Amino acid sequence: MGSSVDLGLPPVETYKPVFSSLLELEETLLLVKKTFEDNLKENVGLTRVSAPLFLNRDSGFNDNLNGVEKPATFNPRDYPELFLEVPHSLAKWKRWALHYYDVPVGRGVVTDFRGIRADDDIDYTHSLYVDQWDWEKNIGPDARTVETLKETVTKIYAAVVATERAICKKLGMDPTLPEVLHFASTDEMLALYPDASPKERENVLCEKYGA
């Protein structure tokens, strides 16, 4: 017998697909990924590199996340003593990649990370399969400031906006994201809305500024 998992998603009968063709859906998804990656590389100063699909367990490169999640592991037929793991994330590996590729200050690397998280909670934003961009940049001591953080986030957001504009143009839709990203500190929001939860304060910002 099969089993079902309640993902908290809307009932299937109420879902109305935007695309009449799965091939059209795949083409649009590819446009999203390519547009965002191209803009991210240009805006932030990144070079695309290949990501590992598996890592030597003894390398120390795999991210143990909370320390309790078990990685997907296998032994190659010809190397039975070798334990290989599908990475949970590339948090450690990408820092090593900066050294491996001899990335100069002011530049970075970006990769399309594919992984498996067997113990993840499945919901709207999490699944057993991970497909995400992962990037790291080499910055000098003088650049480790709040202003650098804001500047970088603004450049990433610009890539998101450019991607939305490209998709809206393709589908004949009106874009909704504002051009400018608003910044607010936790202390500022706490002073303005002391009785609200952190999530509620985020919602207030989104409703007021859009992004």
PDB file of N, CA and C in Angstrom, residues 53-89:
ATOM      1  N   LEU A  53      28.829  16.673  -7.289  1.00  0.00           N
ATOM      2  CA  LEU A  53      27.607  15.927  -7.009  1.00  0.00           C
ATOM      3  C   LEU A  53      27.756  15.048  -5.773  1.00  0.00           C
ATOM      4  N   PHE A  54      29.001  14.731  -5.424  1.00  0.00           N
ATOM      5  CA  PHE A  54      29.256  13.957  -4.215  1.00  0.00           C
ATOM      6  C   PHE A  54      30.648  14.322  -3.691  1.00  0.00           C
ATOM      7  N   LEU A  55      30.860  14.062  -2.402  1.00  0.00           N
ATOM      8  CA  LEU A  55      32.093  14.429  -1.722  1.00  0.00           C
ATOM      9  C   LEU A  55      32.607  13.254  -0.908  1.00  0.00           C
ATOM     10  N   ASN A  56      33.905  13.194  -0.757  1.00  0.00           N
ATOM     11  CA  ASN A  56      34.505  12.207   0.144  1.00  0.00           C
ATOM     12  C   ASN A  56      34.080  12.531   1.571  1.00  0.00           C
ATOM     13  N   ARG A  57      33.555  11.530   2.270  1.00  0.00           N
ATOM     14  CA  ARG A  57      33.084  11.765   3.635  1.00  0.00           C
ATOM     15  C   ARG A  57      34.183  12.309   4.526  1.00  0.00           C
ATOM     16  N   ASP A  58      35.443  11.894   4.283  1.00  0.00           N
ATOM     17  CA  ASP A  58      36.553  12.308   5.130  1.00  0.00           C
ATOM     18  C   ASP A  58      37.111  13.676   4.752  1.00  0.00           C
ATOM     19  N   SER A  59      36.571  14.285   3.686  1.00  0.00           N
ATOM     20  CA  SER A  59      37.118  15.574   3.253  1.00  0.00           C
ATOM     21  C   SER A  59      36.725  16.713   4.179  1.00  0.00           C
ATOM     22  N   GLY A  60      35.610  16.558   4.883  1.00  0.00           N
ATOM     23  CA  GLY A  60      35.132  17.623   5.752  1.00  0.00           C
ATOM     24  C   GLY A  60      34.376  18.710   5.015  1.00  0.00           C
ATOM     25  N   PHE A  61      34.168  18.527   3.711  1.00  0.00           N
ATOM     26  CA  PHE A  61      33.505  19.559   2.916  1.00  0.00           C
ATOM     27  C   PHE A  61      31.984  19.551   3.073  1.00  0.00           C
ATOM     28  N   ASN A  62      31.413  18.399   3.408  1.00  0.00           N
ATOM     29  CA  ASN A  62      29.959  18.352   3.507  1.00  0.00           C
ATOM     30  C   ASN A  62      29.489  19.119   4.734  1.00  0.00           C
ATOM     31  N   ASP A  63      28.427  19.881   4.571  1.00  0.00           N
ATOM     32  CA  ASP A  63      27.863  20.669   5.655  1.00  0.00           C
ATOM     33  C   ASP A  63      26.884  19.791   6.429  1.00  0.00           C
ATOM     34  N   ASN A  64      27.136  19.630   7.726  1.00  0.00           N
ATOM     35  CA  ASN A  64      26.279  18.771   8.540  1.00  0.00           C
ATOM     36  C   ASN A  64      24.999  19.459   9.002  1.00  0.00           C
ATOM     37  N   LEU A  65      24.781  20.705   8.545  1.00  0.00           N
ATOM     38  CA  LEU A  65      23.571  21.458   8.894  1.00  0.00           C
ATOM     39  C   LEU A  65      23.406  21.499  10.405  1.00  0.00           C
ATOM     40  N   ASN A  66      22.382  20.855  10.953  1.00  0.00           N
ATOM     41  CA  ASN A  66      22.145  20.888  12.396  1.00  0.00           C
ATOM     42  C   ASN A  66      22.881  19.778  13.147  1.00  0.00           C
ATOM     43  N   GLY A  67      23.626  18.961  12.419  1.00  0.00           N
ATOM     44  CA  GLY A  67      24.404  17.917  13.064  1.00  0.00           C
ATOM     45  C   GLY A  67      23.694  16.592  13.227  1.00  0.00           C
ATOM     46  N   VAL A  68      22.422  16.520  12.847  1.00  0.00           N
ATOM     47  CA  VAL A  68      21.665  15.280  13.026  1.00  0.00           C
ATOM     48  C   VAL A  68      21.173  14.705  11.699  1.00  0.00           C
ATOM     49  N   GLU A  69      21.197  15.518  10.633  1.00  0.00           N
ATOM     50  CA  GLU A  69      20.712  15.034   9.343  1.00  0.00           C
ATOM     51  C   GLU A  69      21.703  14.044   8.736  1.00  0.00           C
ATOM     52  N   LYS A  70      21.196  12.934   8.233  1.00  0.00           N
ATOM     53  CA  LYS A  70      22.072  11.924   7.646  1.00  0.00           C
ATOM     54  C   LYS A  70      22.204  12.185   6.146  1.00  0.00           C
ATOM     55  N   PRO A  71      23.422  12.199   5.615  1.00  0.00           N
ATOM     56  CA  PRO A  71      23.605  12.410   4.170  1.00  0.00           C
ATOM     57  C   PRO A  71      23.339  11.135   3.394  1.00  0.00           C
ATOM     58  N   ALA A  72      22.951  11.305   2.138  1.00  0.00           N
ATOM     59  CA  ALA A  72      22.834  10.161   1.236  1.00  0.00           C
ATOM     60  C   ALA A  72      24.247   9.684   0.917  1.00  0.00           C
ATOM     61  N   THR A  73      24.550   8.424   1.222  1.00  0.00           N
ATOM     62  CA  THR A  73      25.919   7.902   1.156  1.00  0.00           C
ATOM     63  C   THR A  73      25.962   6.660   0.267  1.00  0.00           C
ATOM     64  N   PHE A  74      27.077   6.471  -0.431  1.00  0.00           N
ATOM     65  CA  PHE A  74      27.253   5.256  -1.221  1.00  0.00           C
ATOM     66  C   PHE A  74      28.740   4.921  -1.330  1.00  0.00           C
ATOM     67  N   ASN A  75      28.999   3.654  -1.675  1.00  0.00           N
ATOM     68  CA  ASN A  75      30.360   3.164  -1.891  1.00  0.00           C
ATOM     69  C   ASN A  75      30.537   2.811  -3.352  1.00  0.00           C
ATOM     70  N   PRO A  76      31.552   3.352  -4.025  1.00  0.00           N
ATOM     71  CA  PRO A  76      31.825   2.927  -5.399  1.00  0.00           C
ATOM     72  C   PRO A  76      32.177   1.443  -5.442  1.00  0.00           C
ATOM     73  N   ARG A  77      31.761   0.757  -6.490  1.00  0.00           N
ATOM     74  CA  ARG A  77      32.015  -0.679  -6.601  1.00  0.00           C
ATOM     75  C   ARG A  77      33.490  -1.017  -6.478  1.00  0.00           C
ATOM     76  N   ASP A  78      34.335  -0.233  -7.150  1.00  0.00           N
ATOM     77  CA  ASP A  78      35.765  -0.550  -7.193  1.00  0.00           C
ATOM     78  C   ASP A  78      36.539   0.013  -6.014  1.00  0.00           C
ATOM     79  N   TYR A  79      35.871   0.778  -5.158  1.00  0.00           N
ATOM     80  CA  TYR A  79      36.538   1.365  -3.989  1.00  0.00           C
ATOM     81  C   TYR A  79      35.643   1.168  -2.769  1.00  0.00           C
ATOM     82  N   PRO A  80      35.511  -0.064  -2.299  1.00  0.00           N
ATOM     83  CA  PRO A  80      34.559  -0.373  -1.221  1.00  0.00           C
ATOM     84  C   PRO A  80      34.866   0.317   0.102  1.00  0.00           C
ATOM     85  N   GLU A  81      36.115   0.749   0.294  1.00  0.00           N
ATOM     86  CA  GLU A  81      36.476   1.414   1.548  1.00  0.00           C
ATOM     87  C   GLU A  81      36.214   2.918   1.504  1.00  0.00           C
ATOM     88  N   LEU A  82      35.830   3.406   0.324  1.00  0.00           N
ATOM     89  CA  LEU A  82      35.609   4.837   0.145  1.00  0.00           C
ATOM     90  C   LEU A  82      34.127   5.162   0.336  1.00  0.00           C
ATOM     91  N   PHE A  83      33.841   6.079   1.235  1.00  0.00           N
ATOM     92  CA  PHE A  83      32.470   6.512   1.481  1.00  0.00           C
ATOM     93  C   PHE A  83      32.264   7.895   0.862  1.00  0.00           C
ATOM     94  N   LEU A  84      31.321   7.971  -0.069  1.00  0.00           N
ATOM     95  CA  LEU A  84      31.000   9.226  -0.732  1.00  0.00           C
ATOM     96  C   LEU A  84      29.617   9.709  -0.286  1.00  0.00           C
ATOM     97  N   GLU A  85      29.480  11.023  -0.143  1.00  0.00           N
ATOM     98  CA  GLU A  85      28.232  11.607   0.332  1.00  0.00           C
ATOM     99  C   GLU A  85      27.715  12.646  -0.662  1.00  0.00           C
ATOM    100  N   VAL A  86      26.411  12.642  -0.874  1.00  0.00           N
ATOM    101  CA  VAL A  86      25.773  13.717  -1.629  1.00  0.00           C
ATOM    102  C   VAL A  86      25.685  14.921  -0.692  1.00  0.00           C
ATOM    103  N   PRO A  87      26.188  16.072  -1.093  1.00  0.00           N
ATOM    104  CA  PRO A  87      26.256  17.207  -0.162  1.00  0.00           C
ATOM    105  C   PRO A  87      24.893  17.736   0.250  1.00  0.00           C
ATOM    106  N   HIS A  88      24.831  18.200   1.502  1.00  0.00           N
ATOM    107  CA  HIS A  88      23.656  18.913   1.987  1.00  0.00           C
ATOM    108  C   HIS A  88      23.682  20.351   1.486  1.00  0.00           C
ATOM    109  N   SER A  89      24.871  20.930   1.468  1.00  0.00           N
ATOM    110  CA  SER A  89      25.069  22.281   0.962  1.00  0.00           C
ATOM    111  C   SER A  89      26.544  22.427   0.610  1.00  0.00           C
TER     112      SER A  89
END
